[in-house]
Coordinates of C-alpha atoms in Angstrom, one line a residue:
M1 CA -25.5 8.9 46.8
A2 CA -24.0 8.8 43.4
I3 CA -20.4 8.5 42.3
A4 CA -18.7 11.7 41.1
R5 CA -18.2 11.0 37.4
K6 CA -14.6 11.9 36.2
P7 CA -13.5 13.5 33.2
L8 CA -11.5 10.9 30.9
A9 CA -8.0 12.4 31.2
Q10 CA -8.4 12.7 35.1
Y11 CA -9.5 9.3 35.2
L12 CA -6.8 7.4 33.1
I13 CA -4.4 10.0 35.4
E14 CA -5.4 8.9 38.6
K15 CA -5.6 5.0 38.0
G16 CA -1.9 5.5 36.6
Y17 CA -3.0 4.8 32.9
L18 CA -1.4 8.0 31.6
K19 CA 1.4 10.6 32.8
P20 CA 0.5 14.4 32.5
E21 CA 3.5 15.0 30.3
Q22 CA 1.5 12.6 27.8
L23 CA -1.7 14.6 28.1
Q24 CA -0.1 17.2 27.0
E25 CA 1.5 16.0 23.9
A26 CA -1.8 14.2 23.1
Q27 CA -3.8 17.4 23.2
K28 CA -1.4 19.6 21.2
V29 CA -2.0 16.3 18.6
Q30 CA -5.6 17.2 19.4
N31 CA -5.4 20.6 18.4
Q32 CA -3.3 20.3 15.7
T33 CA -5.6 17.2 13.9
K34 CA -8.7 18.7 15.3
N35 CA -9.9 15.5 16.4
P36 CA -12.8 15.9 18.9
D37 CA -12.2 12.4 20.7
L38 CA -9.3 12.6 22.8
G39 CA -9.3 9.0 23.6
S40 CA -8.6 7.9 19.6
V41 CA -5.4 10.3 20.2
L42 CA -4.4 8.3 23.3
I43 CA -4.4 5.6 21.4
T44 CA -3.2 6.3 18.1
L45 CA -0.1 7.6 20.1
G46 CA 0.5 4.5 22.0
F47 CA -0.3 6.1 25.5
V48 CA -2.9 4.0 26.4
G49 CA -4.5 0.8 25.2
E50 CA -8.2 0.8 23.8
R51 CA -9.2 -0.9 27.2
E52 CA -8.6 1.9 29.4
V53 CA -9.9 4.5 27.4
L54 CA -13.6 2.4 26.8
E55 CA -13.1 2.1 31.0
A56 CA -12.6 5.7 31.2
K57 CA -15.3 6.7 28.7
A58 CA -17.8 4.3 30.6
Q59 CA -17.0 5.8 34.0
E60 CA -17.3 9.0 32.6
Q61 CA -20.9 8.4 31.2
N62 CA -21.8 6.6 34.2
L63 CA -21.9 3.0 32.2
R64 CA -20.6 -0.1 33.0
F65 CA -17.3 -1.7 31.3
V66 CA -17.3 -5.7 31.1
D67 CA -13.9 -7.6 30.2
L68 CA -15.3 -10.3 27.8
D69 CA -11.8 -12.0 27.7
R70 CA -12.9 -12.6 31.8
E71 CA -16.4 -13.0 31.5
T72 CA -18.7 -15.3 29.7
P73 CA -21.9 -13.8 28.2
D74 CA -24.8 -15.7 29.8
S75 CA -26.8 -18.2 26.9
S76 CA -30.0 -16.7 28.2
A77 CA -28.9 -13.7 26.3
I78 CA -27.4 -14.8 23.5
N79 CA -30.6 -16.7 22.8
V80 CA -32.8 -13.2 22.5
V81 CA -30.2 -11.7 19.6
P82 CA -30.0 -13.1 16.4
E83 CA -26.5 -13.6 15.2
R84 CA -27.1 -11.7 11.9
I85 CA -27.9 -8.4 14.1
A86 CA -24.8 -9.2 16.6
R87 CA -22.2 -9.6 13.5
N88 CA -24.3 -6.4 11.9
H89 CA -23.4 -4.2 14.7
V90 CA -20.7 -5.6 16.4
V91 CA -22.4 -5.9 19.7
V92 CA -22.9 -9.2 22.1
P93 CA -25.7 -9.5 24.5
F94 CA -24.3 -9.9 27.6
R95 CA -27.0 -10.4 30.7
K96 CA -30.6 -10.7 30.7
E97 CA -32.4 -9.7 33.9
G98 CA -35.9 -9.6 33.6
S99 CA -37.1 -7.5 30.6
A100 CA -33.2 -5.9 30.8
L101 CA -30.6 -7.1 28.3
Y102 CA -27.1 -6.0 28.9
L103 CA -25.6 -5.4 25.5
A104 CA -21.9 -5.2 25.0
M105 CA -20.8 -2.6 22.7
S106 CA -17.5 -0.7 21.7
N107 CA -19.5 2.3 20.7
P108 CA -22.8 2.6 23.4
G109 CA -23.8 5.8 21.0
N110 CA -24.8 3.7 18.1
L111 CA -28.3 4.3 18.4
M112 CA -29.3 2.2 15.5
A113 CA -27.8 -1.1 17.1
I114 CA -29.9 -0.6 20.2
D115 CA -33.0 -0.2 18.0
D116 CA -32.5 -3.6 16.2
V117 CA -31.5 -5.5 19.3
Q118 CA -34.4 -4.0 21.5
L119 CA -37.0 -4.5 18.3
A120 CA -35.6 -8.5 17.5
S121 CA -35.3 -9.4 21.6
G122 CA -38.5 -7.3 23.3
C123 CA -36.2 -6.1 26.0
R124 CA -35.1 -2.8 27.1
V125 CA -31.6 -2.5 26.2
I126 CA -28.8 -1.2 28.5
P127 CA -25.4 -0.5 27.0
V128 CA -22.0 -1.7 28.3
Y129 CA -19.0 -0.9 27.0
A130 CA -16.7 -3.5 25.8
V131 CA -13.2 -3.8 23.7
R132 CA -14.4 -4.3 19.9
G133 CA -12.0 -7.2 19.3
A134 CA -13.3 -9.1 22.5
I135 CA -17.0 -8.3 21.3
E136 CA -15.6 -10.1 18.2
D137 CA -14.4 -13.3 19.6
A138 CA -17.1 -13.4 21.7
I139 CA -19.7 -13.6 18.9
A140 CA -17.6 -16.4 17.0
K141 CA -17.5 -18.3 20.3
N142 CA -21.1 -18.1 21.0
Y143 CA -22.9 -18.2 17.7
T144 CA -23.0 -21.3 15.6
G145 CA -23.1 -19.5 11.9
G146 CA -26.4 -21.0 10.6
T147 CA -26.8 -23.4 7.7
G148 CA -25.4 -23.9 4.1
E149 CA -27.3 -23.0 0.8
V150 CA -27.0 -23.3 -2.7
G151 CA -26.2 -20.9 -5.3
G152 CA -28.9 -19.5 -7.6
N153 CA -27.7 -21.7 -10.7
G154 CA -27.8 -25.1 -8.7
Q155 CA -24.1 -25.2 -8.3
A156 CA -22.6 -25.6 -4.8
A157 CA -21.5 -21.8 -3.8
V158 CA -19.4 -20.9 -0.3
S159 CA -22.3 -21.7 2.2
P160 CA -22.6 -19.6 5.2
T161 CA -21.3 -22.2 7.7
A162 CA -18.0 -22.9 5.8
A163 CA -17.6 -19.3 5.8
T164 CA -18.2 -18.8 9.1
Q165 CA -15.5 -21.8 9.8
M166 CA -13.2 -20.1 7.9
V167 CA -14.2 -16.6 9.6
Q168 CA -13.6 -18.3 13.0
A169 CA -10.0 -19.3 11.9
N170 CA -8.7 -16.6 10.2
M171 CA -10.7 -13.1 10.8
R172 CA -13.1 -11.2 12.8
G173 CA -16.5 -9.7 12.4
D174 CA -17.6 -8.0 9.4
I175 CA -15.3 -9.7 7.0
G176 CA -16.9 -13.3 7.5
R177 CA -20.0 -12.1 7.2
A178 CA -19.3 -10.3 3.8
I179 CA -17.7 -13.4 2.7
A180 CA -20.6 -15.6 3.8
E181 CA -23.2 -13.2 2.4
A182 CA -21.5 -13.3 -1.1
G183 CA -20.9 -16.7 -1.2
S184 CA -24.5 -17.8 -0.6
S185 CA -26.0 -15.3 -3.0
R186 CA -24.0 -15.2 -6.1
E187 CA -23.2 -17.6 -8.8
I188 CA -19.7 -18.6 -9.7
V189 CA -18.3 -15.8 -12.0
V190 CA -15.7 -17.4 -14.8
E191 CA -12.3 -15.3 -14.2
D192 CA -12.3 -14.5 -17.9
D193 CA -16.1 -12.6 -18.0
A194 CA -15.0 -9.2 -17.6
Q195 CA -18.6 -8.2 -17.8
A196 CA -20.1 -10.6 -15.3
A197 CA -17.3 -9.7 -12.7
A198 CA -18.2 -6.2 -13.3
K199 CA -21.8 -6.6 -12.3
E200 CA -21.0 -8.9 -9.6
A201 CA -18.9 -5.9 -8.3
E202 CA -21.6 -3.6 -8.2
Q203 CA -24.0 -6.2 -5.6
A204 CA -23.9 -5.4 -2.0
P205 CA -22.5 -8.3 -0.5
I206 CA -19.0 -8.0 -2.8
I207 CA -19.2 -4.0 -1.6
R208 CA -19.1 -5.0 1.8
L209 CA -16.5 -7.4 1.6
A210 CA -14.5 -5.2 -0.2
N211 CA -14.9 -2.3 2.2
A212 CA -14.5 -4.7 5.4
L213 CA -11.3 -5.7 4.1
I214 CA -9.9 -2.1 3.9
Q215 CA -11.8 -1.0 7.5
Q216 CA -10.2 -4.3 9.0
A217 CA -6.6 -3.2 7.8
I218 CA -6.9 0.3 9.4
A219 CA -8.3 -1.2 12.5
D220 CA -4.8 -3.4 12.7
R221 CA -2.6 -0.6 11.8
A222 CA -1.8 -2.0 8.5
S223 CA 0.1 0.1 5.9
D224 CA -0.4 -2.2 2.8
V225 CA -3.1 -4.7 2.0
H226 CA -2.2 -7.5 -0.5
V227 CA -4.8 -9.2 -2.5
E228 CA -3.3 -12.0 -4.1
P229 CA -5.0 -14.9 -6.8
Q230 CA -3.8 -18.3 -6.0
Q231 CA -4.6 -21.5 -7.6
R232 CA -7.4 -22.2 -5.0
G233 CA -8.4 -19.3 -3.3
V234 CA -7.2 -15.6 -2.9
R235 CA -4.6 -15.1 0.1
V236 CA -5.2 -11.9 1.8
R237 CA -2.3 -10.6 3.9
Y238 CA -1.6 -7.2 5.7
R239 CA 1.4 -5.4 6.4
I240 CA 1.8 -4.3 10.0
D241 CA 4.6 -2.8 11.2
G242 CA 6.8 -3.5 8.0
V243 CA 6.0 -7.2 8.4
L244 CA 3.3 -9.3 6.1
H245 CA 0.9 -11.4 7.8
E246 CA -1.2 -13.4 6.3
M247 CA -4.9 -12.7 7.1
M248 CA -7.1 -14.9 5.7
T249 CA -7.9 -17.2 2.3
I250 CA -10.9 -15.9 0.4
P251 CA -12.9 -18.5 -1.8
K252 CA -11.7 -18.5 -5.4
N253 CA -15.2 -17.7 -6.5
L254 CA -15.3 -14.5 -5.2
Q255 CA -12.0 -13.2 -6.9
A256 CA -12.9 -12.1 -10.3
P257 CA -16.0 -9.4 -8.6
L258 CA -13.7 -8.4 -5.4
L259 CA -10.7 -7.6 -7.9
S260 CA -13.3 -5.9 -9.8
R261 CA -14.8 -3.7 -7.0
Y262 CA -11.0 -2.4 -6.0
K263 CA -10.6 -1.5 -9.2
I264 CA -14.1 0.0 -9.8
M265 CA -13.1 2.5 -6.3
A266 CA -9.7 3.1 -7.4
E267 CA -11.1 4.3 -11.3
M268 CA -9.2 1.8 -12.7
N269 CA -9.7 0.1 -16.4
I270 CA -11.6 -3.4 -15.2
A271 CA -11.6 -4.5 -18.6
E272 CA -7.8 -4.5 -19.3
R273 CA -6.1 -7.2 -17.2
R274 CA -2.7 -7.4 -18.7
L275 CA -0.7 -4.5 -18.3
P276 CA 0.0 -3.0 -14.6
Q277 CA -2.2 -0.2 -13.7
D278 CA -2.5 2.4 -10.8
G279 CA -5.2 4.5 -9.2
S280 CA -6.2 5.6 -5.6
I281 CA -9.4 5.3 -3.3
E282 CA -10.5 7.9 -0.7
I283 CA -11.8 6.6 2.2
R284 CA -12.9 8.0 5.7
S285 CA -12.5 5.5 9.0
V286 CA -13.3 6.4 12.5
G287 CA -13.6 10.1 11.8
K288 CA -10.2 10.4 10.0
D289 CA -9.5 10.5 6.5
Y290 CA -7.1 7.9 4.4
D291 CA -5.6 7.6 1.0
L292 CA -5.2 4.3 -0.3
R293 CA -2.6 4.1 -3.5
V294 CA -4.0 1.0 -5.5
S295 CA -1.6 -1.0 -8.0
S296 CA -2.3 -4.2 -10.0
I297 CA -0.2 -6.4 -12.0
P298 CA -0.9 -9.4 -13.8
T299 CA 0.2 -12.9 -12.4
P300 CA -0.6 -16.5 -13.8
W301 CA -4.0 -16.6 -11.4
G302 CA -5.2 -13.4 -11.9
E303 CA -4.1 -9.7 -11.2
K304 CA -2.5 -9.2 -7.9
I305 CA -3.6 -5.8 -5.9
V306 CA -1.8 -3.9 -3.4
M307 CA -3.3 -1.3 -1.7
R308 CA -0.9 1.2 0.6
I309 CA -2.9 2.8 3.1
L310 CA -1.9 6.5 3.8
D311 CA -3.1 8.5 7.1
K312 CA -3.4 12.0 6.1
T313 CA -2.9 13.4 9.7
S314 CA 0.2 11.0 10.4
V315 CA 2.2 13.9 9.4
L316 CA 0.9 16.1 12.0
L317 CA 2.3 13.8 14.6
G318 CA 5.6 16.1 14.5
L319 CA 9.3 15.3 14.4
E320 CA 9.6 14.4 18.0
K321 CA 7.1 11.6 17.5
L322 CA 9.3 9.9 14.7
G323 CA 12.3 8.6 16.8
F324 CA 15.1 10.9 17.0
T325 CA 17.4 11.4 19.9
E326 CA 17.6 14.6 21.5
E327 CA 20.8 15.1 19.4
N328 CA 19.6 14.5 16.3
M329 CA 16.7 16.4 16.7
V330 CA 18.8 19.7 17.5
E331 CA 21.0 19.2 14.4
V332 CA 17.8 18.4 11.9
D333 CA 16.1 21.7 13.4
E334 CA 19.6 23.9 12.8
L335 CA 20.1 22.6 9.1
T336 CA 16.1 22.9 8.3
A337 CA 16.4 26.3 9.7
Q338 CA 19.3 27.3 6.9
P339 CA 17.9 29.8 4.3
N340 CA 19.6 27.6 1.4
G341 CA 21.4 24.4 0.8
M342 CA 19.9 21.0 0.1
F343 CA 18.8 18.6 2.8
L344 CA 18.3 14.9 1.3
S345 CA 16.4 12.1 3.2
T346 CA 18.1 8.8 2.0
G347 CA 17.1 5.0 2.4
P348 CA 15.1 2.2 1.0
T349 CA 11.3 2.2 -0.2
G350 CA 9.1 2.0 2.9
A351 CA 11.9 3.3 5.3
G352 CA 9.9 6.7 5.9
K353 CA 11.6 9.1 4.0
T354 CA 8.5 10.7 2.9
T355 CA 6.9 10.9 6.2
T356 CA 10.1 12.8 7.7
Q357 CA 10.1 15.4 5.0
Y358 CA 6.5 16.5 5.5
S359 CA 7.3 16.6 9.1
I360 CA 9.9 18.7 8.5
L361 CA 7.7 20.9 6.1
N362 CA 4.8 20.7 8.6
K363 CA 7.2 22.6 11.0
L364 CA 8.8 24.9 8.8
N365 CA 5.1 26.0 7.3
S366 CA 4.2 29.2 8.3
I367 CA 2.6 32.7 6.8
E368 CA 5.8 34.0 6.2
R369 CA 7.3 31.2 3.8
N370 CA 6.3 30.1 0.5
I371 CA 6.4 26.4 0.2
I372 CA 6.2 24.5 -3.0
T373 CA 6.6 20.8 -3.5
I374 CA 6.9 18.5 -6.8
E375 CA 5.7 14.9 -6.2
D376 CA 4.9 11.8 -7.8
P377 CA 2.0 11.2 -6.1
V378 CA 1.2 14.2 -3.7
E379 CA 0.7 11.5 -0.4
Y380 CA -0.3 13.9 2.0
Q381 CA -1.9 17.5 1.3
L382 CA -0.8 19.9 3.9
G383 CA -2.5 23.2 4.6
G384 CA -0.6 26.5 3.2
V385 CA 1.8 24.3 1.3
N386 CA 1.6 24.6 -2.3
Q387 CA 1.7 20.8 -3.8
V388 CA 2.1 20.1 -7.4
Q389 CA 1.6 16.7 -8.9
V390 CA 3.8 15.2 -11.6
N391 CA 1.6 14.5 -14.7
R392 CA 3.9 12.9 -17.7
K393 CA 1.2 12.3 -20.0
A394 CA 0.7 16.4 -19.9
G395 CA 4.2 16.9 -20.1
L396 CA 4.9 18.0 -16.2
S397 CA 7.9 16.2 -15.1
F398 CA 9.8 16.9 -12.1
G399 CA 12.7 19.1 -14.4
N400 CA 9.7 21.1 -15.9
A401 CA 8.1 21.9 -12.5
L402 CA 11.2 23.0 -11.0
R403 CA 12.3 25.4 -13.7
H404 CA 8.9 27.2 -13.2
F405 CA 9.0 27.1 -9.3
L406 CA 12.0 29.6 -9.6
R407 CA 9.5 32.2 -11.0
Q408 CA 7.1 31.4 -8.2
D409 CA 9.4 33.5 -5.3
P410 CA 9.7 30.0 -3.1
D411 CA 11.7 30.0 0.2
I412 CA 11.6 26.2 0.5
I413 CA 11.1 23.7 -2.3
M414 CA 10.7 19.7 -1.9
V415 CA 11.3 17.7 -4.6
G416 CA 9.5 13.8 -4.2
E417 CA 12.6 12.3 -5.4
M418 CA 15.9 13.3 -7.1
R419 CA 15.5 10.6 -10.0
D420 CA 17.8 11.9 -12.9
L421 CA 20.4 14.4 -13.5
E422 CA 17.7 16.9 -15.0
T423 CA 16.1 17.2 -11.7
A424 CA 19.1 17.1 -9.6
E425 CA 21.2 20.1 -11.6
I426 CA 17.6 22.2 -11.3
A427 CA 17.6 21.4 -7.7
I428 CA 21.3 22.6 -6.9
E429 CA 20.8 25.5 -9.0
A430 CA 17.3 26.4 -6.8
S431 CA 19.7 25.9 -3.6
L432 CA 22.5 27.9 -5.1
T433 CA 20.3 30.8 -5.8
G434 CA 18.9 31.2 -2.3
H435 CA 16.7 28.5 -1.6
L436 CA 16.4 25.5 0.8
V437 CA 15.8 22.3 -0.8
L438 CA 14.3 19.2 0.4
S439 CA 14.6 16.0 -1.2
T440 CA 15.3 12.0 -1.0
L441 CA 17.4 9.6 -2.6
H442 CA 17.5 5.7 -2.7
T443 CA 20.7 4.7 -1.1
N444 CA 22.1 2.8 2.4
D445 CA 23.6 5.3 4.2
A446 CA 24.2 8.9 4.6
P447 CA 27.7 9.3 3.0
S448 CA 26.4 6.8 0.0
A449 CA 24.0 9.9 -0.9
V450 CA 27.4 11.7 -2.3
V451 CA 28.4 8.7 -4.8
R452 CA 24.8 8.3 -5.7
M453 CA 24.5 12.1 -7.1
T454 CA 28.1 11.6 -8.6
D455 CA 26.9 8.6 -10.4
M456 CA 23.9 10.5 -11.9
G457 CA 26.6 12.9 -13.4
V458 CA 26.2 15.9 -10.8
E459 CA 29.8 17.5 -10.6
P460 CA 31.4 16.8 -7.1
Y461 CA 31.9 20.5 -6.9
L462 CA 28.4 21.1 -6.9
I463 CA 27.2 18.6 -4.6
S464 CA 29.8 20.2 -1.9
A465 CA 28.6 23.5 -2.3
T466 CA 25.2 22.7 -1.7
V467 CA 24.1 19.6 0.2
I468 CA 24.3 20.5 3.8
G469 CA 23.2 17.1 5.3
V470 CA 22.0 13.9 4.5
L471 CA 20.0 12.0 6.8
A472 CA 19.9 8.2 6.1
Q473 CA 17.1 6.0 8.1
R474 CA 15.2 3.0 8.8
L475 CA 11.8 1.9 10.5
A476 CA 12.0 -0.4 13.1
R477 CA 9.6 -2.4 15.3
K478 CA 9.1 -1.0 18.8
I479 CA 8.6 -3.3 21.3
C480 CA 4.8 -3.7 22.7
P481 CA 4.2 -2.2 25.8
D482 CA 1.7 -4.5 27.2
C483 CA 3.8 -7.3 27.4
K484 CA 7.1 -5.8 27.4
E485 CA 9.5 -7.9 30.1
P486 CA 13.5 -7.6 30.8
Y487 CA 16.1 -10.1 30.4
E488 CA 19.7 -10.8 30.5
V489 CA 22.4 -10.4 27.6
R490 CA 26.3 -10.7 27.5
E491 CA 28.0 -7.2 26.5
G492 CA 29.8 -9.4 24.0
D493 CA 27.0 -9.8 22.5
L494 CA 26.3 -6.4 21.8
R495 CA 29.9 -5.8 20.5
R496 CA 28.5 -5.5 16.8
F497 CA 26.3 -2.6 17.4
G498 CA 29.7 -0.8 18.4
F499 CA 28.8 -1.2 22.2
K500 CA 31.7 -0.7 24.2
V501 CA 32.6 -3.8 26.1
D502 CA 34.2 -3.8 29.6
N503 CA 34.1 -7.2 30.1
P504 CA 32.3 -9.8 27.6
D505 CA 31.0 -11.8 30.4
N506 CA 28.9 -8.9 32.2
T507 CA 25.4 -8.5 31.2
V508 CA 23.0 -5.8 30.2
T509 CA 19.3 -5.6 31.1
L510 CA 17.7 -5.2 27.7
Y511 CA 13.9 -5.6 26.9
R512 CA 11.7 -7.9 24.6
G513 CA 7.9 -8.1 24.1
R514 CA 6.1 -11.9 25.2
G515 CA 3.4 -11.6 23.0
C516 CA -0.3 -10.4 23.9
E517 CA -3.6 -9.8 22.2
S518 CA -2.2 -6.0 22.0
C519 CA 0.3 -7.1 19.4
K520 CA -1.4 -10.0 18.4
F521 CA 1.3 -11.9 20.0
T522 CA 4.0 -10.6 17.8
G523 CA 5.6 -9.1 20.7
F524 CA 5.7 -5.4 18.7
R525 CA 3.4 -2.5 18.2
G526 CA 3.8 0.6 16.1
R527 CA 7.5 1.5 14.7
L528 CA 10.3 4.3 15.0
G529 CA 13.0 5.6 13.1
I530 CA 16.7 4.9 13.4
Y531 CA 18.5 7.6 11.9
E532 CA 22.1 8.5 10.8
L533 CA 22.6 12.1 10.5
M534 CA 26.0 13.4 8.3
R535 CA 26.2 17.2 8.3
T536 CA 28.9 18.4 5.6
N537 CA 31.5 20.6 7.2
S538 CA 34.8 22.0 5.0
E539 CA 36.8 18.8 5.4
I540 CA 33.7 16.5 4.1
A541 CA 32.9 18.9 1.3
E542 CA 36.8 19.0 0.2
L543 CA 37.0 15.2 0.1
I544 CA 33.8 15.4 -2.0
V545 CA 35.5 17.6 -4.6
R546 CA 38.7 15.3 -4.6
R547 CA 36.4 12.4 -5.1
T548 CA 37.9 10.6 -1.9
P549 CA 36.7 6.7 -2.0
L550 CA 33.5 6.7 0.2
A551 CA 35.2 5.0 3.1
D552 CA 37.2 8.4 3.7
I553 CA 33.9 10.1 3.8
K554 CA 32.5 7.8 6.2
E555 CA 35.5 8.5 8.7
A556 CA 35.3 12.0 8.4
A557 CA 31.6 12.1 9.2
K558 CA 32.1 10.2 12.0
A559 CA 35.0 12.4 13.2
N560 CA 32.6 15.1 12.5
G561 CA 29.9 13.4 15.1
M562 CA 27.8 10.8 12.9
K563 CA 26.3 8.1 14.6
E564 CA 25.9 5.3 12.1
L565 CA 22.7 3.4 11.8
R566 CA 23.6 0.7 14.1
E567 CA 24.7 3.1 16.7
D568 CA 21.3 5.1 17.0
G569 CA 19.6 1.4 16.9
L570 CA 22.1 0.5 20.2
I571 CA 20.6 3.8 21.8
K572 CA 17.2 2.4 21.2
I573 CA 18.0 -1.1 22.2
L574 CA 19.5 0.4 25.8
N575 CA 16.5 2.3 26.2
G576 CA 14.2 -0.6 26.0
I577 CA 12.2 0.6 22.8
T578 CA 13.4 -2.1 20.4
T579 CA 15.3 -5.6 20.1
P580 CA 18.8 -6.4 18.7
E581 CA 17.4 -9.1 16.4
E582 CA 15.2 -5.9 14.9
V583 CA 17.9 -3.8 14.6
M584 CA 20.1 -6.5 13.3
R585 CA 17.1 -7.1 10.5
V586 CA 16.4 -3.3 9.3
V587 CA 19.8 -2.2 9.8
F588 CA 22.5 -4.8 8.8
T589 CA 23.5 -5.7 5.5
A590 CA 26.0 -8.3 3.9
G591 CA 29.5 -7.3 4.6
F592 CA 28.6 -4.9 7.4

């Protein structure tokens, strides 16, 4: 009798992997993002891991799931499938029973992979589910990597063997294969020979290497990719959850064509290597669209390229996913529901200000409202929102655009960043004439926004009349849910976060990540916001007009209910979301 198969969501809930309320949230996000794969949405939200989703898909499709971290592929199966095919399709033969070959795949729907394996092995392929990272590790453990070769001009190039050893030590799958192919199939390119580098950049191995580095960064949830020429190689680092990790070193002879490839993709001038340049790349990966903001700068060993990865669907997750406490969520909703006034997000670069502003816009976006933005650049595209990009060469600045916006009958205006007095004055004029204005500033905390605007030359009475709220924020790493464990600390150790200590020797239970494969043994996976929200009341407005010292404004804001960044961080620490060390890393500064 056949076993009844269950839908993915039902299986995950019955197994205890997923809660019903989490399923409801995921289905909302799925509807918003129009993502047909519920499993990928659940993984993106951090509700379940890849292993659990693949296990559920396997039973749903009446296929087998294998845990390659615990089960070892048979050598008889490995021997009938060439390494080239296994690496190309990221599959690994698992068992061979007569003419049947069980093939571990993260996507059993890949018919091209199945056909290639059947043709090469002469066996009937039976696909089984397995986690992609475990498949890549199994390939590295069970295949040797081939033999060395010499470049076309007789000079020693990077051999596949050397490249494969490097792959096993530093990286996975496609990147290693691409390096091996590029290193064994091309001559060494002289750094200064731009024409030769451009020609090599159009060769298939270099294209595969460039694409593989980006795809791996996306798979690793990286926000930035750093390609950094060094004296004897090219260092590649990924910024994951706000922290840079060294991923690999690419051979020096691949530097020129690789950098040229990225500049071609970003539509930058490949012949110009003395000046910084900017560009962008649009790609699609695993059913999602990404924008890569590319920047190059000259260094003594060649051009360094940094690519910022922007997930176009991330702003659709909603404000409730950004880490707001219930109290702050209610206050943000109240402030942004005002018909006029200015609401500011502040913090250093990379603190998530733009994501917060976009999430607010996404929530306010409706047929009844005319929303216009001016940005440099437009980072995310929102349907129904009129977005304008700064174009200084054509004479379109923030100030210019804002003047014209006021003739466009707007309800809500977003200014990407208040950079100068002209922009600030026009934004203030817009808020005084009945518009809600959203913008960002670079300040360390919420009350400092007042000082920053005053320093720009804005009159204090205009600030007090228009600024209705300031939201300062930081991004802190979240504890990995797969290796989360409790530990005890003394109450006195939490005093610096504003914890009310009854007895310094009493202990409090906190949590930390032990480190596992899911989080690459960092103990953290994903990030959330830590916030400080200042609402402007009559007392604060009066202090601003009188040019009162910052410390007095801060005390008035705290009396009005503002929780400082460290206090909001403490809430996240006590709730087991992050750690004291992480909050100290992102919040505390000298003299705090």
